[in-house]
Coordinates of C-alpha atoms in Angstrom, one line a residue:
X25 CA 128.6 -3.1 180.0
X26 CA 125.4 -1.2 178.6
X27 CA 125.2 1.8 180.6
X28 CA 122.0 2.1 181.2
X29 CA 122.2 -1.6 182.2
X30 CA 125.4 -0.2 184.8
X31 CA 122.6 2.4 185.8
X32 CA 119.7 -0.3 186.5
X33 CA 122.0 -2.2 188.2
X34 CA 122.8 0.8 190.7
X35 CA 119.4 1.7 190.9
X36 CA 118.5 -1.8 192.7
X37 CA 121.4 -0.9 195.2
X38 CA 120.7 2.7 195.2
X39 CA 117.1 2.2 196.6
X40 CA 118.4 -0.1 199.6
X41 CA 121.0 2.4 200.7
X42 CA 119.3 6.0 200.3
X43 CA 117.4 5.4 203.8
X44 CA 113.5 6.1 204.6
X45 CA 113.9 9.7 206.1
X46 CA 110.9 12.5 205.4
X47 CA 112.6 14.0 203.1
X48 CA 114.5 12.8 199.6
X49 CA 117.5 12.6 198.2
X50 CA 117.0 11.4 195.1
X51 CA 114.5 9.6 193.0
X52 CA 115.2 6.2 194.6
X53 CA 114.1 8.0 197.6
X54 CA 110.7 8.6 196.7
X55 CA 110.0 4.9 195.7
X56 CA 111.1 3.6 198.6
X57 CA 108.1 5.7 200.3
X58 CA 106.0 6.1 198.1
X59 CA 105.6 3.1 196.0
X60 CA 105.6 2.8 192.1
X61 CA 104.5 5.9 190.4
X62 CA 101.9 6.5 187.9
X63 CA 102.2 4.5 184.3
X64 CA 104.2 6.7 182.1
X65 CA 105.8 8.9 185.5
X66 CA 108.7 8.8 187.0
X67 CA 109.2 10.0 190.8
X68 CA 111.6 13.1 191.0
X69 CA 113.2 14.3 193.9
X70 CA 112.8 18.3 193.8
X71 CA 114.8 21.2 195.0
X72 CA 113.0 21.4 197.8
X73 CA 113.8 17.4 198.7
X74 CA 110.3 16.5 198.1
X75 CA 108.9 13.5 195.6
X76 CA 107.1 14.9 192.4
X77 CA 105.9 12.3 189.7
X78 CA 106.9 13.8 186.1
X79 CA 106.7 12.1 182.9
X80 CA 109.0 9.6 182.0
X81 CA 111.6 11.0 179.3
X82 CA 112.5 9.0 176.1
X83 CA 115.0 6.6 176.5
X84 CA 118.8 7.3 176.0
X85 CA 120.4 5.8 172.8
X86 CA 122.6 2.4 173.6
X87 CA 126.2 2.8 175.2
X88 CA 128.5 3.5 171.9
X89 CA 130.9 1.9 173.5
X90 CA 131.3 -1.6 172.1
X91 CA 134.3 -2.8 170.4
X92 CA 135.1 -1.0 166.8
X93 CA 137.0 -2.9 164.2
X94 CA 139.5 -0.7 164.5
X95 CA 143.7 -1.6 166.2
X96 CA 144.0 -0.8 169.9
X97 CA 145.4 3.2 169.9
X98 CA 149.0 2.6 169.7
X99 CA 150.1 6.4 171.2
X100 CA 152.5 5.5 174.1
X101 CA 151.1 7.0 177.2
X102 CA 153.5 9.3 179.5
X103 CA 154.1 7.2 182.3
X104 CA 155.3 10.3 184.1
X105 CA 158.0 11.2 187.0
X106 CA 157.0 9.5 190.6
X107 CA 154.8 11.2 192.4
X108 CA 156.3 14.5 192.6
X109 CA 153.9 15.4 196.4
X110 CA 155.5 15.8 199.5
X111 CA 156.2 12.2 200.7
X112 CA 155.4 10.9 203.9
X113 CA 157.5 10.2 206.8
X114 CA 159.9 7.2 206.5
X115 CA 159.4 4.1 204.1
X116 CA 156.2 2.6 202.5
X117 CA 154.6 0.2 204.8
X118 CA 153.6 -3.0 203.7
X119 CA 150.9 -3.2 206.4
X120 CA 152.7 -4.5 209.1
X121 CA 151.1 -3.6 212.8
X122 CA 153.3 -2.0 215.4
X123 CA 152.5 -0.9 218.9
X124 CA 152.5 3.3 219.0
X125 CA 149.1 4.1 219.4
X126 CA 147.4 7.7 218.1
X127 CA 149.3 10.8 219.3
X128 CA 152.4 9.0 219.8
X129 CA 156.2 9.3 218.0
X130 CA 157.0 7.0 215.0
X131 CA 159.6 7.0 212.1
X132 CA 157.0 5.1 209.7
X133 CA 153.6 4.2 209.5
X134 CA 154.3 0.3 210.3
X135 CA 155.1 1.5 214.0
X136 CA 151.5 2.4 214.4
X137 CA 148.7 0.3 215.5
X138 CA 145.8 -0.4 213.0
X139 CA 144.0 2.6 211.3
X140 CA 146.7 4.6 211.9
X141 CA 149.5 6.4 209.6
X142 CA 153.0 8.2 211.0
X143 CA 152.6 11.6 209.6
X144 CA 153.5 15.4 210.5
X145 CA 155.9 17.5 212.5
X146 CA 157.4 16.2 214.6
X147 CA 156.1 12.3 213.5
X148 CA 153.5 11.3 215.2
X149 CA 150.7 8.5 214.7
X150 CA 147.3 9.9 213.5
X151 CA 144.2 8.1 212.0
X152 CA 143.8 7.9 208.3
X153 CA 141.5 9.9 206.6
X154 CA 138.9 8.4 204.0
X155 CA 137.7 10.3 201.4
X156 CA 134.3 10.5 199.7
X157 CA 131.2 12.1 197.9
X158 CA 128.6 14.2 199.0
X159 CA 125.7 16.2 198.5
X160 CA 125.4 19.4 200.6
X161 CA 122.1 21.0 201.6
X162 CA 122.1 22.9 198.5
X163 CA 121.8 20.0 196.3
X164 CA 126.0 20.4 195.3
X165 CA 128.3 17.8 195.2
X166 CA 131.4 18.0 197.5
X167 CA 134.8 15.5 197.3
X168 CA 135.1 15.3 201.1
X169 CA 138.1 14.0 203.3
X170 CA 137.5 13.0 206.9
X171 CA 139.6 11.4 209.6
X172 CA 138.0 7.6 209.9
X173 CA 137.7 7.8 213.8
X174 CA 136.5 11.5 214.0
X175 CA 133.1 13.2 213.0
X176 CA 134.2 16.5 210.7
X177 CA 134.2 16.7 206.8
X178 CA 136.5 19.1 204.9
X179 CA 135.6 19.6 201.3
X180 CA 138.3 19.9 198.9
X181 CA 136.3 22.8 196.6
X182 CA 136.0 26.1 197.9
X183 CA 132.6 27.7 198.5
X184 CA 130.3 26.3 195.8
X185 CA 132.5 24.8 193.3
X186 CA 131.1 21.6 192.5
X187 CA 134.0 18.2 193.3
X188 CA 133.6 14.4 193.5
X189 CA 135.3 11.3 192.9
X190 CA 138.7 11.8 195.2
X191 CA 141.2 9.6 194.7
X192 CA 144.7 9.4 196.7
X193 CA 148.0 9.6 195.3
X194 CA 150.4 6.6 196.5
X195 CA 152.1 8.5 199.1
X196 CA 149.1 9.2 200.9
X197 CA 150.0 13.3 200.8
X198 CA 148.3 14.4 197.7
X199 CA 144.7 13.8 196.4
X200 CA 143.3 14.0 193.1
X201 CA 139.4 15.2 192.0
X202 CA 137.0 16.3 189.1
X203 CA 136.3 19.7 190.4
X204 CA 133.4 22.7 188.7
X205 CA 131.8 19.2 186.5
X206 CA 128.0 19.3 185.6
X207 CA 126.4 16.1 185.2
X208 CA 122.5 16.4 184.5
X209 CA 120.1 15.0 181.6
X210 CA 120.8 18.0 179.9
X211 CA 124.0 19.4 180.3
X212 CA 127.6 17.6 180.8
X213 CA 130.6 19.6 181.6
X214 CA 133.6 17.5 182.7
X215 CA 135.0 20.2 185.1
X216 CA 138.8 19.8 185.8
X217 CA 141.0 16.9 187.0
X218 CA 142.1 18.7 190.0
X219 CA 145.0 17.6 192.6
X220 CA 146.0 18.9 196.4
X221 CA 148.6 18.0 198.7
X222 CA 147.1 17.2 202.4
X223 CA 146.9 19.2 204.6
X224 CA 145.1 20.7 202.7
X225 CA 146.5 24.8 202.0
X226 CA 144.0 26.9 200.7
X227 CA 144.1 28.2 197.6
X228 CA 147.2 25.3 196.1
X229 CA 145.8 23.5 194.0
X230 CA 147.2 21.8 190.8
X231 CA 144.9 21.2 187.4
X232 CA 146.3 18.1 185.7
X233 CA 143.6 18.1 182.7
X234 CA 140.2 19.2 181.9
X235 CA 137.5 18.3 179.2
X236 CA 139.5 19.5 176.7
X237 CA 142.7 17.9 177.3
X238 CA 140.8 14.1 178.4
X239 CA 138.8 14.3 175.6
X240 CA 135.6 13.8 177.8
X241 CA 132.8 15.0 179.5
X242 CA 133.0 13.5 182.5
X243 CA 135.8 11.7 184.4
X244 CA 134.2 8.5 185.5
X245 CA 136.1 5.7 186.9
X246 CA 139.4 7.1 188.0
X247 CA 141.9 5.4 189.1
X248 CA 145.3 6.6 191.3
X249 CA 147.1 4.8 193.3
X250 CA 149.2 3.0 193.2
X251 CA 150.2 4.7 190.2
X252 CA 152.1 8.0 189.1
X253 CA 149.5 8.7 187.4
X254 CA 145.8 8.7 186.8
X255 CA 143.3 7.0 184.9
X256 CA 139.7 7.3 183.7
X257 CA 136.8 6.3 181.6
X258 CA 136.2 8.7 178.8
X259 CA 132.9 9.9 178.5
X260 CA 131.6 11.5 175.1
X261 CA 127.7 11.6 174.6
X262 CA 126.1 8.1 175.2
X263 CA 129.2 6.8 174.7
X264 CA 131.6 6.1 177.9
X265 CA 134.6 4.1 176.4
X266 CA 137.8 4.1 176.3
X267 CA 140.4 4.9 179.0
X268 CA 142.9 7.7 179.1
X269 CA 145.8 8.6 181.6
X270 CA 147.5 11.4 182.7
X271 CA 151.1 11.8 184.5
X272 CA 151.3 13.6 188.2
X273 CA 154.4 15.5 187.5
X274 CA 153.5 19.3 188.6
X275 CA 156.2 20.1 186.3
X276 CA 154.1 18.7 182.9
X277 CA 151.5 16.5 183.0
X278 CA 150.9 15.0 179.9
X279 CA 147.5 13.0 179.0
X280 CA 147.5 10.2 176.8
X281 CA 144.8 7.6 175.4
X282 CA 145.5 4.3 176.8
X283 CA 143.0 2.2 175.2
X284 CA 140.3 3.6 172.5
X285 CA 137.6 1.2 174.1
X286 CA 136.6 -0.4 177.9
X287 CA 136.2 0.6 180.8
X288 CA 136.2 0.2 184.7
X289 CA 140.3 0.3 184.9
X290 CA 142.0 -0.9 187.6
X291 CA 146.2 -0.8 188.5
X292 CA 148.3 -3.6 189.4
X293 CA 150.6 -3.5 192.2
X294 CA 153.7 -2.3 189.7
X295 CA 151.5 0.7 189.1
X296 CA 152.3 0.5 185.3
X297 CA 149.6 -2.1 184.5
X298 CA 146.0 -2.3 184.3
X299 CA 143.1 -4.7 184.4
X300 CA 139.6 -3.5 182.1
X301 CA 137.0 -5.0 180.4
X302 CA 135.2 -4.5 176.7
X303 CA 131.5 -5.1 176.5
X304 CA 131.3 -8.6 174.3
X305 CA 135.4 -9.6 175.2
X306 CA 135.7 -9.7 178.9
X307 CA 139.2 -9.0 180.8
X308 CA 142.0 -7.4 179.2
X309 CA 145.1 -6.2 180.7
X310 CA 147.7 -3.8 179.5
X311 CA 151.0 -1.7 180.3
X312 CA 151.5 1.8 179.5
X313 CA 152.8 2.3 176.0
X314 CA 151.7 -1.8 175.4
X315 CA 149.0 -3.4 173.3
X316 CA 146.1 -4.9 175.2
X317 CA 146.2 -8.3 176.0
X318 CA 142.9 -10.4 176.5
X319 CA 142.9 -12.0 179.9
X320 CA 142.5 -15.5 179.2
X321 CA 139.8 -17.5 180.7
X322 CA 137.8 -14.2 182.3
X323 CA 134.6 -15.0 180.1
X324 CA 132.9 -12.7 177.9
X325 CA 130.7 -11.3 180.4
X326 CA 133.6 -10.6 183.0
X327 CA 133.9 -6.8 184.2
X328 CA 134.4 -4.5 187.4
X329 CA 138.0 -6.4 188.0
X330 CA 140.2 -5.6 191.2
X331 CA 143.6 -6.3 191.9
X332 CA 144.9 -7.0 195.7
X333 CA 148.5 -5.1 196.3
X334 CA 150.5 -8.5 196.3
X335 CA 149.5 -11.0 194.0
X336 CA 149.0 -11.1 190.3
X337 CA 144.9 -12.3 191.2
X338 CA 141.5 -10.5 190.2
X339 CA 138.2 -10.1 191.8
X340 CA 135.5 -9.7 188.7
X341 CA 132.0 -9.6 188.2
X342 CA 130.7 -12.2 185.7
X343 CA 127.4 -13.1 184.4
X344 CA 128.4 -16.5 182.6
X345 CA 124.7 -17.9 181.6
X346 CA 123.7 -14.5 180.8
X347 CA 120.6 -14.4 183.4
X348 CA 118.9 -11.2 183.8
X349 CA 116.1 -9.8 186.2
X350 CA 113.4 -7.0 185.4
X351 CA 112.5 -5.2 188.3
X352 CA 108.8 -3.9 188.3
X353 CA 109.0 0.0 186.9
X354 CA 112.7 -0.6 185.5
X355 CA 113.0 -1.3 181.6
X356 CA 116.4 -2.3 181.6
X357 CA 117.0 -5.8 182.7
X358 CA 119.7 -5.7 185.9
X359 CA 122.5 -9.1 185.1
X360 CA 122.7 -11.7 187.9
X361 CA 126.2 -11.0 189.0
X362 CA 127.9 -13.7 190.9
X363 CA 131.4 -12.9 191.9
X364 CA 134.9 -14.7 191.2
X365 CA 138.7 -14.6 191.1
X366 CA 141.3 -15.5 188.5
X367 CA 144.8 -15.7 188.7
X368 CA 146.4 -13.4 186.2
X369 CA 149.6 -14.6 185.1
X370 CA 148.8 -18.4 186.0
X371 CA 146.4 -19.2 182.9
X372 CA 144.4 -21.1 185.4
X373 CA 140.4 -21.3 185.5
X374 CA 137.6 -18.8 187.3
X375 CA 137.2 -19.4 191.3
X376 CA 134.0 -18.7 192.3
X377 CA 134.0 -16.7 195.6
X378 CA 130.1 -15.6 196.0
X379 CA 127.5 -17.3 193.9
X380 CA 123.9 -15.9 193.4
X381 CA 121.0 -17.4 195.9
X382 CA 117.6 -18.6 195.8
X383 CA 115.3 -19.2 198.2
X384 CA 111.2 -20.6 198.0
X385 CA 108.9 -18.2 199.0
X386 CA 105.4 -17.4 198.6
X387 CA 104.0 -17.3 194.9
X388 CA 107.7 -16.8 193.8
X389 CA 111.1 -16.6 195.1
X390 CA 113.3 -14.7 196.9
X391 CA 116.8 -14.8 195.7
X392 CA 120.0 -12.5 195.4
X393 CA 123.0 -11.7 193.1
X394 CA 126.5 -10.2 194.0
X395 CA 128.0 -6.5 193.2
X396 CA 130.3 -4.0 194.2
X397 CA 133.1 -6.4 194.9
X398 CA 136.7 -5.1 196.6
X399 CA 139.7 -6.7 198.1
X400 CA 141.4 -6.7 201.5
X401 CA 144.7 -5.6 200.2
X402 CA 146.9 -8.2 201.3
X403 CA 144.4 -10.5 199.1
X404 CA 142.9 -12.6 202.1
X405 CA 139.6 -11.1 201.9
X406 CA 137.2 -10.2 200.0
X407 CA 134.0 -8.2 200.7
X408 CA 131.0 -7.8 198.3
X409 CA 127.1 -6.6 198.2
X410 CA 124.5 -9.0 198.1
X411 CA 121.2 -7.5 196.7
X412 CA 118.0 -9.2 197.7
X413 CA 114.4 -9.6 195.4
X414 CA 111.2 -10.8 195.3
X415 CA 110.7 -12.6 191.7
X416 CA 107.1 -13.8 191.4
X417 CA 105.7 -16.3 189.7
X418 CA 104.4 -14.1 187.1
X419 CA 105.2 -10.5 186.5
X420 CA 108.3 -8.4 187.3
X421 CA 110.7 -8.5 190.5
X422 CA 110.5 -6.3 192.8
X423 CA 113.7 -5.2 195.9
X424 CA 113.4 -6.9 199.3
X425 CA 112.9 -4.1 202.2
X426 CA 111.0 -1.5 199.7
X427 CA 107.5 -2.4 197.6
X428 CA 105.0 -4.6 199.3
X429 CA 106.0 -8.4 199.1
X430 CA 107.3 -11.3 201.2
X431 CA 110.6 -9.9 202.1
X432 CA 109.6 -5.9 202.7
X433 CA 110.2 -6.1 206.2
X434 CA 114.2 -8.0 205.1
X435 CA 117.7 -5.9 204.8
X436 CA 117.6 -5.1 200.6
X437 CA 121.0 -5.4 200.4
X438 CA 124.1 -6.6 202.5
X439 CA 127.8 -6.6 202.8
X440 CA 129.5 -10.3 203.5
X441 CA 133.0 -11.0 203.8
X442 CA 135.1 -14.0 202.6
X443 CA 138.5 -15.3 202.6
X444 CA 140.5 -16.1 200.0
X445 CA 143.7 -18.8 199.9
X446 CA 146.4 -16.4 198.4
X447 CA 147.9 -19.3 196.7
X448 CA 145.4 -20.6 194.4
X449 CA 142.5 -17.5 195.1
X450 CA 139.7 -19.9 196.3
X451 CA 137.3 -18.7 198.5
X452 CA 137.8 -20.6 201.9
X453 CA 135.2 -21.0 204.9
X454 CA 131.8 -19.6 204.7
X455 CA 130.9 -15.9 203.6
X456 CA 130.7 -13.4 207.1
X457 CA 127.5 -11.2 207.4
X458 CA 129.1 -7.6 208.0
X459 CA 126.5 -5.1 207.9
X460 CA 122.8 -4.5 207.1
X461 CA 121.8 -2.0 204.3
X462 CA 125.4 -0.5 203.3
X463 CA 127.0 -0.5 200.1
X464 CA 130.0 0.2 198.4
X465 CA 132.4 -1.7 201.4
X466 CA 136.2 -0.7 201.1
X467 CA 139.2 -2.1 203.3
X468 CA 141.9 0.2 204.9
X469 CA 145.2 -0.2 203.9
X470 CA 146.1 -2.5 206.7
X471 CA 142.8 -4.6 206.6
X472 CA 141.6 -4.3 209.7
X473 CA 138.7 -1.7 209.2
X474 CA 135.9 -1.5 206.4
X475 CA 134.1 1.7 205.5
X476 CA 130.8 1.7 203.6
X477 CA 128.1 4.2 203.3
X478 CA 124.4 3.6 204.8
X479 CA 121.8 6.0 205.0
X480 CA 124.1 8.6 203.5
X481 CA 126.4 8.3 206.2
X482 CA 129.6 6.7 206.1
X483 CA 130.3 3.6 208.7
X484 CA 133.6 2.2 209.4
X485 CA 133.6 -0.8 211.2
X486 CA 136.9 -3.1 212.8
X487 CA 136.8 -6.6 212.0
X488 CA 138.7 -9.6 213.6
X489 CA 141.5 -9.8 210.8
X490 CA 141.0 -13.7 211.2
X491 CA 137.4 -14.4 211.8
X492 CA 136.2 -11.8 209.6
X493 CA 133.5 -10.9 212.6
X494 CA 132.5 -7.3 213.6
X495 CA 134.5 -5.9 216.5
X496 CA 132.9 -3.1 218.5
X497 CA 130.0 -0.7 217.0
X498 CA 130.5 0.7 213.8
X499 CA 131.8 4.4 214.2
X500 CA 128.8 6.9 212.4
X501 CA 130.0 9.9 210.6
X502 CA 126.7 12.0 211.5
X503 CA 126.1 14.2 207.8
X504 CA 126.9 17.5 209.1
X505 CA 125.4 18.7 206.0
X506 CA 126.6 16.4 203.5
X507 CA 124.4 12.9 202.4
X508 CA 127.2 10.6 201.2
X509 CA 126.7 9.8 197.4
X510 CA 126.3 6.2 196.4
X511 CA 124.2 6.5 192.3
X512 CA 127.4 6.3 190.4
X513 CA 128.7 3.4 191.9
X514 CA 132.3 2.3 192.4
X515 CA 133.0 5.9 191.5
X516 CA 131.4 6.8 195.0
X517 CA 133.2 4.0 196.9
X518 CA 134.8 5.4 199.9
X519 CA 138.8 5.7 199.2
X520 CA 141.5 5.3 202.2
X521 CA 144.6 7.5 202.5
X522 CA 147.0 4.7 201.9
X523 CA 149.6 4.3 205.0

């Protein structure tokens, strides 16, 4: 995908979960309150978290990162040792549910109720932690861990040391971030691909690769478990392409290019495979050391794939009659994503699981499309954001719950759930309203919670693992300093510590 189409798109979801408080957090902020700015400005959200209008700059040259004529890289990535961190207590679980509730003894995580993981000395049942972005008072980004049932962030950079994007190793004990990275208009430094064990000891810390060694500068879309090693986007320029990986053996990492084009990778179950898309091709799938391998029947327009941890089926965005919407200040045309799954090995056809909406309104319409798609791991649910617009009769669209129109006072966006049949992965029974206003929904391992971020908090709320329905009141990480980041996408979605 274009980026600056990936950054139009976030833009109409960014607006919808930033929140209407006095002061901003970033330029989405400002329009929210303050309305469209001037022709020719843009709004910018100072140091001092107020809204300035400032001339728009010019626009950035297209994505480079469309298909050369060239072979697929044939290097054979490292796949590198196992996961060399301190391994949990007792055997994987596959997400059973047993009885020990928090505080007590287990010998495995499948002994604990929902939410929780065995862990520590002596073994005990504690709740997972989910790890995220934020942006602290001072305006710096911070990878953050917190438990999901307790209010407290820890940030995994010292002092000011910029970190985002954490991602957790398969055992649950180790997790990895871009740590001391700059990423503004006018200067990009990728920082260093950083890893800890948890609990966290201060000053261990491992540095897997850096700008240098990744060949980028930025690591966008990584990817860890559940794989020994980790993935990423490359990002070079206007150019974000390609996928490199690197192994997670403290004794010597090694990076290698995967692919020399795509992006938005994704690991299958065996954690040696991955699902990513080409602008123009659609799906493609390949192994470490393989040749990529076009995913038949995805669609050109396919991208943003997921696997579940136990079948060989995708969740993907696709736009197949290449329908776009122009919001009112935007340039850049935002696709009308509807969402679907596809069996991988099966050969079969696209099931669609959430399709976009329309609805009559005055002078217009008010319909919606689908992003920021996920699985329940055990691949019988899905969840997804549905982003609502005005789209007059004449003129640009404009984002329900923001600009002045027939659906201001309406929730801009919204997460739904829906199941899935494991079998044939088609979407079964009607899609469940979760929650008003968040974005970026994510599934703990055992499929009974789902975080998401609102108002730059994070939310984690239980759901009946059969009805889909909300259980209880969403637990509310106040921001203690931190406004959880949500402008760069899946790249912000909150990540659970696996069990």
């Amino acid at each position: 995908m274009d980026k600056r189409v990936v950054g139009a798109l976030c833009c109409a979801l960014w607006v919808l979960s930033s929140g209407c408080a006095d002061e901003c957090v970033d330029q989405f902020d400002c329009r929210a309150d303050n309305g469209q700015p001037a022709e020719g400005q843009e709004w910018v959200c100072t140091a001092d978290n107020e809204c300035e209008q400032r001339p728009i700059p010019a626009p950035p040259e297209p994505d480079a990162g469309e298909p050369d004529a060239g072979e697929p890289d044939a290097g054979v990535p490292d796949a590198g040792e196992p996961d060399a961190g301190v391994p949990d207590a007792g055997p994987a679980d596959g997400g059973g549910q047993g009885t020990a509730g928090k505080g007590e003894s287990c010998a495995a995580s499948a002994d604990c109720i929902a939410g929780l993981r065995c862990e520590g000395t002596p073994l005990t049942c504690q709740a997972q932690h989910v790890a995220v972005t934020g942006r602290d008072d001072a305006g710096v980004s911070k990878a953050l861990v917190m438990r999901y049932d307790t209010p407290g962030m820890t940030a995994l950079s010292d002092g000011d040391t910029d970190s985002r994007y954490p991602r957790w190793a398969p055992s649950g004990t180790r997790v990895s971030f871009a740590q001391g990275a700059v990423d503004t208009s006018a200067e990009k430094v990728a920082g260093d691909l950083t890893v800890r064990d948890v609990p966290l000891v201060q000053g261990q810390a491992l540095v897997l690769a850096d700008g240098g060694s990744g060949n980028t500068e930025s690591f966008r879309s990584m990817e860890w478990e559940p794989s020994s090693s980790i993935a990423w986007v490359r990002q070079n320029g206007s150019s974000r392409s390609g996928i490199s990986v690197v192994s997670t053996d403290p004794a010597g990492s090694v990076v290698s290019q995967a692919t020399t084009t795509g992006a938005f990778p994704d690991w299958a179950p065996d954690g040696t495979t991955f699902v990513y898309n080409v602008t123009g091709e659609g799906l493609l799938t390949s192994s470490l050391g393989a040749s990529p391998t076009p995913l038949a029947n995805s669609g050109a327009t396919a991208e943003q794939a997921h696997y579940n941890h136990v079948n060989s089926q995708l969740l993907f965005l696709s736009n197949p009659n290449n329908e776009m919407v122009t919001f009112a200040g935007d340039a850049i045309p935002v696709p009308l994503f509807r969402l679907y799954s596809l069996n991988v090995t099966g050969g079969g056809q696209p099931q669609l699981i959430a399709d976009v909406s329309t609805e009559t309104s005055t002078d217009g319409t008010i319909d919606s499309f689908i992003a920021s798609p996920i699985w329940a791991p055990d691949g019988t649910w899905s969840a997804y954001v549905r982003a609502y617009y005005f789209k007059p009769t004449t003129g640009d669209a404009v984002l329900c719950g923001g600009a002045v129109s027939p659906c201001q006072t309406r929730p801009g966006n919204a997460i739904f759930l829906r199941t899935i049949n494991p079998q044939d992965g088609t979407g079964t029974g009607t899609e469940v309203r979760l929650a008003d206003d968040g974005t970026l929904p994510s599934f703990s391992p055992d499929g009974r919670f789902v975080a998401f971020i609102k108002a730059g908090q994070l939310n984690v709320q239980q759901i009946d693992p059969v009805t889909g329905a909300p259980v209880n009141a969403a637990i509310v990480h106040p921001r203690a300093g931190y406004t959880l980041q949500t402008g760069d996408s899946d790249d912000h979605r909150p990540r659970w510590q696996p069990r």
